[in-house]
Amino acid sequence: MAAYVAHLSGLLHARFVDREAELARLASVLAGPAPLGTVALSGPPGIGKSALLREFARCCAGLGVPCALVDLAVHGSDPAEVAIRAAHQFGFAEATLDGLFQASGRRALLLDHYEPGGALDTALRAAQLDGSGELLVVLAMRQSPPGSWFQDVEWGALLHDVRLDGLSRSAALSYCQRAGIHGSVAERIADLSAGHPLTLMLLVQRVATHPDGLSQSALLDVGETVLRSAVGTHAADQIAALEVAALAGVASEGTLRTALGSGDARWLFRWLSAHPVTVVTPYGLAIREPFRSFFVMSWHWRDPEHLVQLQKRLRMTSVEALQHGTSVVRLPHLMRLLALVDEFGPFGRALVASLTSGLEVGALRRDELDGAVEMLPYGGWRAMLRSWLARGLAWSRGIRGKAGQLLAWTTTIPLDASVWGSTSDGLTVLSLLREGTHLRPGERAVLHVTGIDRTAREHAEAILALAMVLHVERALL
């Protein structure tokens, strides 16, 4: 058993990659002024929370700070049991939460697989508020911290929220290279894993140990393993709701009602909204990659006939909404149609990534035009696009990140004199654009241009997928 534990610890250490920023934040809280408080470390299954906890435990050992790590999935969340196990690791005689928190000297208590809403919430809060302030608590949990934690004036002041997102593409490629995997195979693993550490590890192990490499059967095997760790329910209606949301790309309560027919679509949608593999966006609910692709892949393997029927039903519903709906519902239905067309392909993955990464579409403001044209790499294009944007701002949209910063913009340029007016400078730019696109006299065309900020190049595929949706929407109008 000791050899197995040592092997598992080494494996988890090997999985730790590209989390230096989060590790540094934990270390800074530990070294900061008392009271140290509680860090809620949240993220979807397999994102690397457990690996980060163990790496932080190694960091504490290197700093000479006593640390206790309790896995609640193994030992349960009874406050008394947690106190006994933590006290044993600290070497304390008094095995109570009050004793742990009142002791002097900096220490760290790490609780893995934490589930909020139980008796341990209340016990930790009470012990921390009455303690010395020198015990840092780190909770690794799938859900984001409940709003009630932050609404608690006393405890909320001691809380730190750290959200783990997917690994960068460069980190995934680096992990592959350290495992001796290079070239197109490494690129495909990076695409399929979508920054998900558990999927990345499983795909690398598969390539290293099986002759079939990344065959369809291998992907199904990996996908089933990942989904078993992520679903968290055996209820048929809940699993069906997850599958429908994955297939739709972007789902609403109406999507569930259309697909499932019977059942409480409202309750299921609310349940989905709180699931750790979903993201609530302004356009509907989306399943994170690679979970989305694995759900669809598994369904396609198990029941392809039903999948095809449901695709047809969802397409018909979205087409009808596009024909008769308002602008408020048009964009989500258009996203759904395009996701259904490419449910397994790179465009479908990129479109879902644009939603789950927090990208939002909005108006491109006139005071942003100087910064927008600077996103273009060539000076000649900058001059022409500046001239167009001064006229066609209504044909342009901004794409923003979570903080509202402009990451990209996209515009639709009709190469038609009636749109450009009769001024000499406008007609000159139009002539240059027509010449650059090799249009012959009498031909008409539309030019789509997207500028991406240098800081957002890592998300270029997601941005371009979202821009494509906007151009299709403009074509429909």
CSV table of C-alpha atoms in Angstrom, one decimal:
chain,number,residue,atom,x,y,z
A,1,MET,CA,0.0,0.0,0.0
A,2,ALA,CA,2.8,2.4,0.8
A,3,ALA,CA,4.4,1.8,-2.6
A,4,TYR,CA,1.1,2.4,-4.3
A,5,VAL,CA,0.6,5.7,-2.4
A,6,ALA,CA,4.1,6.8,-3.4
A,7,HIS,CA,3.4,5.9,-7.0
A,8,LEU,CA,0.1,7.8,-7.0
A,9,SER,CA,1.8,10.9,-5.4
A,10,GLY,CA,4.5,10.8,-8.2
A,11,LEU,CA,1.8,10.5,-10.9
A,12,LEU,CA,-0.1,13.5,-9.5
A,13,HIS,CA,3.1,15.4,-9.3
A,14,ALA,CA,3.8,14.6,-12.9
A,15,ARG,CA,0.3,15.8,-13.9
A,16,PHE,CA,1.0,19.2,-12.3
A,17,VAL,CA,1.6,21.6,-15.1
A,18,ASP,CA,1.0,25.3,-15.9
A,19,ARG,CA,-0.4,26.1,-12.4
A,20,GLU,CA,2.4,28.4,-11.3
A,21,ALA,CA,0.1,31.4,-11.0
A,22,GLU,CA,-2.5,29.6,-8.8
A,23,LEU,CA,0.3,28.0,-6.7
A,24,ALA,CA,1.8,31.5,-6.2
A,25,ARG,CA,-1.5,32.9,-5.1
A,26,LEU,CA,-1.9,30.1,-2.4
A,27,ALA,CA,1.6,30.8,-1.2
A,28,SER,CA,1.0,34.5,-1.0
A,29,VAL,CA,-2.1,34.0,1.1
A,30,LEU,CA,-0.1,31.7,3.4
A,31,ALA,CA,2.6,34.3,3.8
A,32,GLY,CA,0.2,37.2,4.1
A,33,PRO,CA,-1.1,39.0,7.2
A,34,ALA,CA,-3.3,37.1,9.6
A,35,PRO,CA,-6.1,36.2,9.7
A,36,LEU,CA,-5.2,33.8,6.8
A,37,GLY,CA,-8.8,32.8,6.0
A,38,THR,CA,-10.2,30.3,3.6
A,39,VAL,CA,-9.3,29.7,-0.1
A,40,ALA,CA,-12.1,28.1,-2.2
A,41,LEU,CA,-10.4,26.4,-5.1
A,42,SER,CA,-13.1,25.5,-7.6
A,43,GLY,CA,-13.2,24.0,-11.1
A,44,PRO,CA,-14.8,21.2,-13.1
A,45,PRO,CA,-13.8,17.5,-12.6
A,46,GLY,CA,-10.3,16.6,-13.7
A,47,ILE,CA,-9.2,20.2,-14.0
A,48,GLY,CA,-6.3,19.7,-11.6
A,49,LYS,CA,-7.6,20.7,-8.2
A,50,SER,CA,-6.3,17.7,-6.4
A,51,ALA,CA,-2.9,17.9,-8.1
A,52,LEU,CA,-2.7,21.6,-7.1
A,53,LEU,CA,-3.5,20.7,-3.5
A,54,ARG,CA,-0.7,18.1,-3.4
A,55,GLU,CA,1.7,20.5,-5.0
A,56,PHE,CA,0.9,23.1,-2.5
A,57,ALA,CA,1.4,20.5,0.3
A,58,ARG,CA,4.9,20.0,-1.1
A,59,CYS,CA,5.4,23.8,-1.2
A,60,CYS,CA,4.4,24.0,2.5
A,61,ALA,CA,6.9,21.2,3.3
A,62,GLY,CA,9.6,23.2,1.5
A,63,LEU,CA,8.7,26.3,3.5
A,64,GLY,CA,8.6,24.4,6.8
A,65,VAL,CA,4.9,25.1,7.3
A,66,PRO,CA,2.9,22.2,8.8
A,67,CYS,CA,0.2,21.0,6.5
A,68,ALA,CA,-2.6,18.5,6.7
A,69,LEU,CA,-4.4,17.1,3.7
A,70,VAL,CA,-7.8,15.3,4.1
A,71,ASP,CA,-9.6,13.7,1.2
A,72,LEU,CA,-13.3,14.0,2.1
A,73,ALA,CA,-14.3,11.6,-0.7
A,74,VAL,CA,-12.4,8.9,1.2
A,75,HIS,CA,-12.9,9.9,4.8
A,76,GLY,CA,-16.2,11.7,4.8
A,77,SER,CA,-17.1,15.2,5.8
A,78,ASP,CA,-18.1,14.7,9.4
A,79,PRO,CA,-16.5,17.7,11.3
A,80,ALA,CA,-15.3,15.5,14.1
A,81,GLU,CA,-13.6,13.0,11.7
A,82,VAL,CA,-12.0,15.8,9.8
A,83,ALA,CA,-10.6,17.2,13.0
A,84,ILE,CA,-9.2,13.8,14.1
A,85,ARG,CA,-7.4,13.2,10.8
A,86,ALA,CA,-6.0,16.7,10.6
A,87,ALA,CA,-4.9,16.7,14.2
A,88,HIS,CA,-3.1,13.4,13.6
A,89,GLN,CA,-1.2,14.9,10.7
A,90,PHE,CA,-0.3,18.0,12.6
A,91,GLY,CA,0.7,16.0,15.7
A,92,PHE,CA,-1.8,17.7,17.9
A,93,ALA,CA,-3.2,15.9,21.0
A,94,GLU,CA,-6.5,17.9,20.9
A,95,ALA,CA,-8.4,16.5,18.0
A,96,THR,CA,-11.1,19.2,17.6
A,97,LEU,CA,-11.7,21.9,15.0
A,98,ASP,CA,-11.6,24.5,17.7
A,99,GLY,CA,-8.2,23.2,18.8
A,100,LEU,CA,-6.8,23.2,15.3
A,101,PHE,CA,-7.9,26.8,14.7
A,102,GLN,CA,-6.8,28.2,18.1
A,103,ALA,CA,-3.3,26.8,18.0
A,104,SER,CA,-0.5,29.3,17.3
A,105,GLY,CA,1.9,29.1,14.4
A,106,ARG,CA,1.2,29.1,10.6
A,107,ARG,CA,-0.3,25.9,9.3
A,108,ALA,CA,-2.4,24.9,6.3
A,109,LEU,CA,-5.5,22.6,6.3
A,110,LEU,CA,-6.3,21.3,2.8
A,111,LEU,CA,-9.7,19.6,2.2
A,112,ASP,CA,-10.1,17.8,-1.1
A,113,HIS,CA,-13.5,17.0,-2.7
A,114,TYR,CA,-15.3,19.5,-0.6
A,115,GLU,CA,-19.1,19.8,-1.0
A,116,PRO,CA,-20.7,22.9,0.4
A,117,GLY,CA,-24.0,23.0,2.1
A,118,GLY,CA,-23.3,20.5,4.9
A,119,ALA,CA,-22.5,20.6,8.6
A,120,LEU,CA,-18.8,21.2,7.9
A,121,ASP,CA,-19.6,24.6,6.5
A,122,THR,CA,-21.0,25.8,9.8
A,123,ALA,CA,-18.3,24.1,11.9
A,124,LEU,CA,-15.4,25.6,9.8
A,125,ARG,CA,-16.9,29.0,10.0
A,126,ALA,CA,-17.4,29.0,13.7
A,127,ALA,CA,-13.9,27.6,14.4
A,128,GLN,CA,-12.2,30.0,12.0
A,129,LEU,CA,-13.9,33.1,13.4
A,130,ASP,CA,-13.0,32.1,17.0
A,131,GLY,CA,-9.4,31.0,16.1
A,132,SER,CA,-6.0,32.6,16.1
A,133,GLY,CA,-6.1,33.4,12.4
A,134,GLU,CA,-2.9,31.4,11.7
A,135,LEU,CA,-4.5,28.4,10.1
A,136,LEU,CA,-5.1,28.7,6.3
A,137,VAL,CA,-7.9,26.5,5.0
A,138,VAL,CA,-8.0,25.5,1.3
A,139,LEU,CA,-11.1,23.8,0.0
A,140,ALA,CA,-11.0,22.0,-3.4
A,141,MET,CA,-14.5,21.8,-4.8
A,142,ARG,CA,-16.3,21.4,-8.1
A,143,GLN,CA,-18.9,24.1,-7.6
A,144,SER,CA,-18.2,27.7,-7.2
A,145,PRO,CA,-18.5,28.9,-3.6
A,146,PRO,CA,-22.2,29.6,-2.6
A,147,GLY,CA,-23.2,33.2,-2.6
A,148,SER,CA,-24.3,32.8,1.0
A,149,TRP,CA,-20.6,32.4,2.0
A,150,PHE,CA,-19.8,35.9,0.7
A,151,GLN,CA,-23.0,37.4,2.1
A,152,ASP,CA,-21.9,36.4,5.5
A,153,VAL,CA,-20.2,39.7,6.6
A,154,GLU,CA,-17.7,38.1,9.0
A,155,TRP,CA,-16.8,34.9,7.1
A,156,GLY,CA,-17.0,36.5,3.7
A,157,ALA,CA,-14.2,38.9,4.6
A,158,LEU,CA,-11.9,35.9,5.1
A,159,LEU,CA,-12.8,34.1,1.8
A,160,HIS,CA,-10.6,34.0,-1.3
A,161,ASP,CA,-12.1,32.6,-4.5
A,162,VAL,CA,-9.7,30.9,-6.9
A,163,ARG,CA,-11.2,29.4,-10.1
A,164,LEU,CA,-9.2,26.8,-12.1
A,165,ASP,CA,-9.7,27.1,-15.8
A,166,GLY,CA,-8.2,24.9,-18.6
A,167,LEU,CA,-4.5,24.7,-19.4
A,168,SER,CA,-3.1,26.8,-22.2
A,169,ARG,CA,-2.4,25.1,-25.5
A,170,SER,CA,1.3,25.7,-25.1
A,171,ALA,CA,1.2,24.0,-21.7
A,172,ALA,CA,-0.6,21.0,-23.2
A,173,LEU,CA,2.0,20.7,-26.0
A,174,SER,CA,4.8,21.0,-23.5
A,175,TYR,CA,3.3,18.2,-21.5
A,176,CYS,CA,3.2,16.0,-24.6
A,177,GLN,CA,6.8,16.8,-25.5
A,178,ARG,CA,8.0,15.9,-22.0
A,179,ALA,CA,6.3,12.5,-22.6
A,180,GLY,CA,8.2,12.1,-25.9
A,181,ILE,CA,5.2,13.0,-28.1
A,182,HIS,CA,5.8,15.5,-30.9
A,183,GLY,CA,4.4,16.9,-34.2
A,184,SER,CA,0.9,16.2,-35.4
A,185,VAL,CA,0.1,13.7,-32.7
A,186,ALA,CA,0.9,16.3,-30.0
A,187,GLU,CA,-1.2,18.9,-31.8
A,188,ARG,CA,-4.2,16.6,-32.0
A,189,ILE,CA,-3.9,15.7,-28.3
A,190,ALA,CA,-3.9,19.4,-27.5
A,191,ASP,CA,-7.0,19.9,-29.7
A,192,LEU,CA,-8.9,17.0,-28.2
A,193,SER,CA,-8.0,17.6,-24.5
A,194,ALA,CA,-9.1,21.3,-24.8
A,195,GLY,CA,-6.9,22.2,-21.8
A,196,HIS,CA,-8.4,19.6,-19.5
A,197,PRO,CA,-5.6,18.0,-17.5
A,198,LEU,CA,-7.2,14.6,-16.9
A,199,THR,CA,-8.0,14.1,-20.6
A,200,LEU,CA,-4.6,15.3,-21.5
A,201,MET,CA,-3.0,12.7,-19.2
A,202,LEU,CA,-5.2,9.9,-20.4
A,203,LEU,CA,-4.6,10.7,-24.1
A,204,VAL,CA,-0.8,10.8,-23.6
A,205,GLN,CA,-0.9,7.6,-21.7
A,206,ARG,CA,-3.0,6.0,-24.4
A,207,VAL,CA,-0.6,7.0,-27.1
A,208,ALA,CA,2.4,5.9,-25.1
A,209,THR,CA,1.1,2.4,-24.2
A,210,HIS,CA,-1.4,1.4,-27.0
A,211,PRO,CA,-0.7,0.7,-30.7
A,212,ASP,CA,-4.1,2.1,-31.7
A,213,GLY,CA,-3.0,5.6,-30.5
A,214,LEU,CA,-5.8,8.1,-31.1
A,215,SER,CA,-8.2,5.7,-33.0
A,216,GLN,CA,-11.9,6.2,-32.6
A,217,SER,CA,-12.1,3.3,-30.1
A,218,ALA,CA,-9.3,4.8,-28.1
A,219,LEU,CA,-11.1,8.2,-27.9
A,220,LEU,CA,-14.3,6.4,-26.9
A,221,ASP,CA,-12.4,4.6,-24.1
A,222,VAL,CA,-10.9,7.9,-22.8
A,223,GLY,CA,-14.2,9.7,-23.2
A,224,GLU,CA,-16.1,7.2,-21.1
A,225,THR,CA,-13.5,7.4,-18.4
A,226,VAL,CA,-13.7,11.2,-18.3
A,227,LEU,CA,-17.5,11.3,-18.3
A,228,ARG,CA,-17.7,8.8,-15.4
A,229,SER,CA,-15.6,11.2,-13.4
A,230,ALA,CA,-17.7,14.2,-14.4
A,231,VAL,CA,-21.4,13.3,-14.6
A,232,GLY,CA,-22.0,12.9,-10.8
A,233,THR,CA,-25.5,11.4,-11.2
A,234,HIS,CA,-27.3,8.2,-12.2
A,235,ALA,CA,-30.6,9.8,-12.9
A,236,ALA,CA,-31.7,9.1,-16.5
A,237,ASP,CA,-33.4,12.5,-17.0
A,238,GLN,CA,-30.4,14.4,-15.8
A,239,ILE,CA,-27.9,12.4,-18.0
A,240,ALA,CA,-30.3,13.0,-20.9
A,241,ALA,CA,-30.3,16.8,-20.2
A,242,LEU,CA,-26.5,16.8,-20.2
A,243,GLU,CA,-26.4,15.0,-23.5
A,244,VAL,CA,-29.0,17.3,-25.1
A,245,ALA,CA,-27.1,20.4,-24.0
A,246,ALA,CA,-23.9,18.9,-25.4
A,247,LEU,CA,-25.5,18.2,-28.7
A,248,ALA,CA,-27.1,21.6,-29.0
A,249,GLY,CA,-23.9,23.5,-28.3
A,250,VAL,CA,-25.8,26.3,-26.6
A,251,ALA,CA,-29.0,25.2,-24.8
A,252,SER,CA,-32.0,26.9,-23.3
A,253,GLU,CA,-35.0,25.6,-21.2
A,254,GLY,CA,-36.8,25.4,-24.5
A,255,THR,CA,-34.1,23.2,-26.0
A,256,LEU,CA,-34.7,20.7,-23.2
A,257,ARG,CA,-38.4,20.9,-23.7
A,258,THR,CA,-38.1,20.3,-27.5
A,259,ALA,CA,-35.7,17.4,-27.1
A,260,LEU,CA,-37.1,15.6,-24.0
A,261,GLY,CA,-40.8,16.2,-24.4
A,262,SER,CA,-41.8,15.0,-21.0
A,263,GLY,CA,-40.3,15.9,-17.7
A,264,ASP,CA,-39.7,19.2,-15.9
A,265,ALA,CA,-37.6,21.2,-18.3
A,266,ARG,CA,-37.4,24.1,-16.0
A,267,TRP,CA,-36.1,22.1,-13.1
A,268,LEU,CA,-33.6,20.2,-15.3
A,269,PHE,CA,-32.3,23.5,-16.8
A,270,ARG,CA,-31.7,24.9,-13.3
A,271,TRP,CA,-29.9,21.7,-12.3
A,272,LEU,CA,-27.8,21.9,-15.4
A,273,SER,CA,-26.9,25.6,-14.7
A,274,ALA,CA,-25.3,24.5,-11.4
A,275,HIS,CA,-23.4,21.5,-12.8
A,276,PRO,CA,-19.6,21.8,-12.7
A,277,VAL,CA,-19.2,21.0,-16.5
A,278,THR,CA,-21.6,23.7,-17.7
A,279,VAL,CA,-21.2,27.4,-18.2
A,280,VAL,CA,-24.0,29.9,-18.1
A,281,THR,CA,-23.5,32.4,-21.0
A,282,PRO,CA,-25.6,35.4,-22.2
A,283,TYR,CA,-26.7,33.1,-25.1
A,284,GLY,CA,-27.7,30.0,-23.2
A,285,LEU,CA,-26.1,27.2,-21.4
A,286,ALA,CA,-23.0,25.5,-22.8
A,287,ILE,CA,-21.1,22.3,-21.9
A,288,ARG,CA,-17.3,22.7,-21.5
A,289,GLU,CA,-15.0,21.0,-23.8
A,290,PRO,CA,-13.9,18.2,-23.9
A,291,PHE,CA,-17.0,17.0,-22.0
A,292,ARG,CA,-19.3,18.2,-24.8
A,293,SER,CA,-17.4,16.3,-27.5
A,294,PHE,CA,-17.3,13.1,-25.3
A,295,PHE,CA,-21.0,13.3,-24.6
A,296,VAL,CA,-21.9,13.5,-28.3
A,297,MET,CA,-19.3,10.9,-29.3
A,298,SER,CA,-20.7,8.5,-26.7
A,299,TRP,CA,-24.3,9.1,-27.8
A,300,HIS,CA,-23.3,8.7,-31.5
A,301,TRP,CA,-21.8,5.3,-30.6
A,302,ARG,CA,-24.6,4.1,-28.4
A,303,ASP,CA,-27.8,5.3,-30.2
A,304,PRO,CA,-27.0,6.9,-33.6
A,305,GLU,CA,-30.6,6.7,-34.8
A,306,HIS,CA,-32.0,8.6,-31.9
A,307,LEU,CA,-29.2,11.2,-32.2
A,308,VAL,CA,-30.0,11.8,-35.9
A,309,GLN,CA,-33.7,12.2,-35.1
A,310,LEU,CA,-33.0,14.7,-32.3
A,311,GLN,CA,-30.6,16.7,-34.5
A,312,LYS,CA,-33.4,17.1,-37.1
A,313,ARG,CA,-35.9,18.2,-34.5
A,314,LEU,CA,-33.5,20.8,-33.0
A,315,ARG,CA,-32.6,22.1,-36.4
A,316,MET,CA,-36.3,22.5,-37.4
A,317,THR,CA,-37.0,24.4,-34.1
A,318,SER,CA,-34.0,26.7,-34.7
A,319,VAL,CA,-34.9,27.4,-38.3
A,320,GLU,CA,-38.4,28.3,-37.3
A,321,ALA,CA,-37.1,30.6,-34.6
A,322,LEU,CA,-34.8,32.3,-37.1
A,323,GLN,CA,-37.7,32.9,-39.5
A,324,HIS,CA,-40.1,34.3,-36.9
A,325,GLY,CA,-38.0,35.2,-33.8
A,326,THR,CA,-36.7,38.5,-32.7
A,327,SER,CA,-33.0,39.6,-32.6
A,328,VAL,CA,-32.9,38.5,-28.9
A,329,VAL,CA,-33.3,34.8,-29.8
A,330,ARG,CA,-31.8,34.8,-33.3
A,331,LEU,CA,-28.1,34.6,-32.3
A,332,PRO,CA,-28.4,31.7,-29.9
A,333,HIS,CA,-30.5,29.7,-32.5
A,334,LEU,CA,-27.9,30.5,-35.2
A,335,MET,CA,-25.1,29.2,-32.9
A,336,ARG,CA,-27.1,26.1,-32.2
A,337,LEU,CA,-27.6,25.4,-36.0
A,338,LEU,CA,-23.9,25.8,-36.7
A,339,ALA,CA,-22.9,23.6,-33.7
A,340,LEU,CA,-25.2,20.9,-34.9
A,341,VAL,CA,-23.6,21.0,-38.4
A,342,ASP,CA,-20.1,20.4,-37.0
A,343,GLU,CA,-20.7,18.5,-33.7
A,344,PHE,CA,-17.4,16.6,-34.0
A,345,GLY,CA,-15.3,19.1,-35.9
A,346,PRO,CA,-12.9,21.9,-35.0
A,347,PHE,CA,-15.4,24.6,-35.7
A,348,GLY,CA,-17.9,23.2,-33.3
A,349,ARG,CA,-15.3,22.8,-30.6
A,350,ALA,CA,-14.0,26.4,-31.2
A,351,LEU,CA,-17.6,27.8,-31.1
A,352,VAL,CA,-18.3,26.2,-27.7
A,353,ALA,CA,-14.9,27.3,-26.4
A,354,SER,CA,-15.8,30.9,-27.4
A,355,LEU,CA,-18.8,30.6,-25.1
A,356,THR,CA,-17.3,28.8,-22.2
A,357,SER,CA,-14.3,31.1,-22.1
A,358,GLY,CA,-16.5,34.1,-21.5
A,359,LEU,CA,-16.4,35.8,-24.8
A,360,GLU,CA,-19.3,38.2,-25.5
A,361,VAL,CA,-20.4,40.1,-28.5
A,362,GLY,CA,-21.4,43.8,-28.4
A,363,ALA,CA,-21.2,47.0,-30.3
A,364,LEU,CA,-17.9,48.4,-31.5
A,365,ARG,CA,-17.7,51.9,-30.1
A,366,ARG,CA,-16.4,54.9,-32.0
A,367,ASP,CA,-13.8,55.7,-29.3
A,368,GLU,CA,-12.4,52.2,-29.8
A,369,LEU,CA,-11.6,52.6,-33.5
A,370,ASP,CA,-8.0,53.6,-33.1
A,371,GLY,CA,-7.2,50.6,-31.0
A,372,ALA,CA,-9.2,48.3,-33.3
A,373,VAL,CA,-7.3,49.2,-36.5
A,374,GLU,CA,-4.0,48.7,-34.6
A,375,MET,CA,-5.0,45.0,-34.3
A,376,LEU,CA,-4.4,44.6,-38.0
A,377,PRO,CA,-0.9,43.6,-39.0
A,378,TYR,CA,-0.4,45.7,-42.1
A,379,GLY,CA,-0.4,49.5,-42.4
A,380,GLY,CA,-2.2,49.5,-45.8
A,381,TRP,CA,-5.1,47.5,-44.3
A,382,ARG,CA,-5.3,49.8,-41.3
A,383,ALA,CA,-5.8,52.9,-43.5
A,384,MET,CA,-8.5,51.2,-45.6
A,385,LEU,CA,-10.3,49.7,-42.6
A,386,ARG,CA,-10.2,53.0,-40.7
A,387,SER,CA,-12.0,54.6,-43.7
A,388,TRP,CA,-14.6,51.8,-43.7
A,389,LEU,CA,-15.2,51.8,-39.9
A,390,ALA,CA,-15.9,55.5,-40.0
A,391,ARG,CA,-18.8,54.7,-42.3
A,392,GLY,CA,-19.8,51.2,-41.4
A,393,LEU,CA,-19.7,51.1,-37.6
A,394,ALA,CA,-23.2,49.6,-37.6
A,395,TRP,CA,-21.8,46.7,-39.7
A,396,SER,CA,-19.2,46.0,-37.1
A,397,ARG,CA,-19.2,44.1,-33.7
A,398,GLY,CA,-16.7,44.0,-30.8
A,399,ILE,CA,-15.8,40.7,-29.1
A,400,ARG,CA,-14.9,41.2,-25.5
A,401,GLY,CA,-13.4,39.1,-22.7
A,402,LYS,CA,-14.7,38.5,-19.2
A,403,ALA,CA,-13.5,41.8,-17.9
A,404,GLY,CA,-15.2,43.7,-20.8
A,405,GLN,CA,-11.9,44.4,-22.6
A,406,LEU,CA,-11.9,44.5,-26.4
A,407,LEU,CA,-10.1,41.4,-27.6
A,408,ALA,CA,-11.2,41.4,-31.2
A,409,TRP,CA,-13.6,43.0,-33.6
A,410,THR,CA,-15.2,41.9,-36.8
A,411,THR,CA,-16.9,43.7,-39.7
A,412,THR,CA,-18.8,42.9,-42.8
A,413,ILE,CA,-17.9,45.1,-45.8
A,414,PRO,CA,-20.2,45.1,-48.9
A,415,LEU,CA,-18.1,45.8,-52.0
A,416,ASP,CA,-21.0,47.8,-53.4
A,417,ALA,CA,-20.9,51.5,-54.3
A,418,SER,CA,-24.4,52.2,-52.9
A,419,VAL,CA,-23.1,51.5,-49.4
A,420,TRP,CA,-20.0,53.6,-49.7
A,421,GLY,CA,-21.6,56.8,-51.0
A,422,SER,CA,-20.2,59.1,-53.6
A,423,THR,CA,-17.2,60.8,-51.8
A,424,SER,CA,-13.9,60.4,-53.6
A,425,ASP,CA,-12.0,58.9,-50.7
A,426,GLY,CA,-14.7,56.3,-50.1
A,427,LEU,CA,-14.8,55.3,-53.8
A,428,THR,CA,-11.0,55.1,-53.8
A,429,VAL,CA,-11.0,52.7,-50.8
A,430,LEU,CA,-13.8,50.7,-52.4
A,431,SER,CA,-11.8,50.5,-55.7
A,432,LEU,CA,-8.7,49.2,-53.8
A,433,LEU,CA,-10.8,46.6,-52.0
A,434,ARG,CA,-12.4,45.4,-55.2
A,435,GLU,CA,-9.0,45.2,-56.8
A,436,GLY,CA,-7.5,43.3,-53.9
A,437,THR,CA,-10.2,40.7,-54.0
A,438,HIS,CA,-10.0,40.4,-57.8
A,439,LEU,CA,-13.6,41.3,-58.5
A,440,ARG,CA,-14.5,41.8,-62.1
A,441,PRO,CA,-16.7,44.7,-63.3
A,442,GLY,CA,-20.4,44.0,-62.5
A,443,GLU,CA,-19.6,41.4,-59.8
A,444,ARG,CA,-20.7,41.9,-56.2
A,445,ALA,CA,-19.2,40.5,-53.0
A,446,VAL,CA,-19.0,40.9,-49.3
A,447,LEU,CA,-15.7,41.0,-47.4
A,448,HIS,CA,-15.4,39.8,-43.8
A,449,VAL,CA,-12.5,41.1,-41.7
A,450,THR,CA,-11.6,40.2,-38.1
A,451,GLY,CA,-8.9,41.9,-36.1
A,452,ILE,CA,-7.5,40.1,-33.0
A,453,ASP,CA,-5.5,41.7,-30.3
A,454,ARG,CA,-2.0,40.3,-29.8
A,455,THR,CA,-2.8,39.3,-26.2
A,456,ALA,CA,-5.7,37.2,-27.4
A,457,ARG,CA,-3.9,35.1,-30.1
A,458,GLU,CA,-4.1,32.0,-27.8
A,459,HIS,CA,-7.9,32.2,-28.3
A,460,ALA,CA,-7.8,33.0,-32.0
A,461,GLU,CA,-9.8,29.9,-33.1
A,462,ALA,CA,-12.6,30.6,-30.6
A,463,ILE,CA,-12.7,34.3,-31.7
A,464,LEU,CA,-12.8,33.4,-35.4
A,465,ALA,CA,-15.6,30.8,-34.8
A,466,LEU,CA,-17.7,33.5,-33.0
A,467,ALA,CA,-16.9,36.0,-35.8
A,468,MET,CA,-18.2,33.5,-38.4
A,469,VAL,CA,-21.5,33.2,-36.5
A,470,LEU,CA,-21.8,37.0,-36.7
A,471,HIS,CA,-21.1,37.1,-40.4
A,472,VAL,CA,-23.7,34.4,-41.1
A,473,GLU,CA,-26.2,36.4,-39.0
A,474,ARG,CA,-25.4,39.5,-41.1
A,475,ALA,CA,-25.9,37.5,-44.3
A,476,LEU,CA,-29.3,36.4,-43.0
A,477,LEU,CA,-30.3,40.0,-42.4
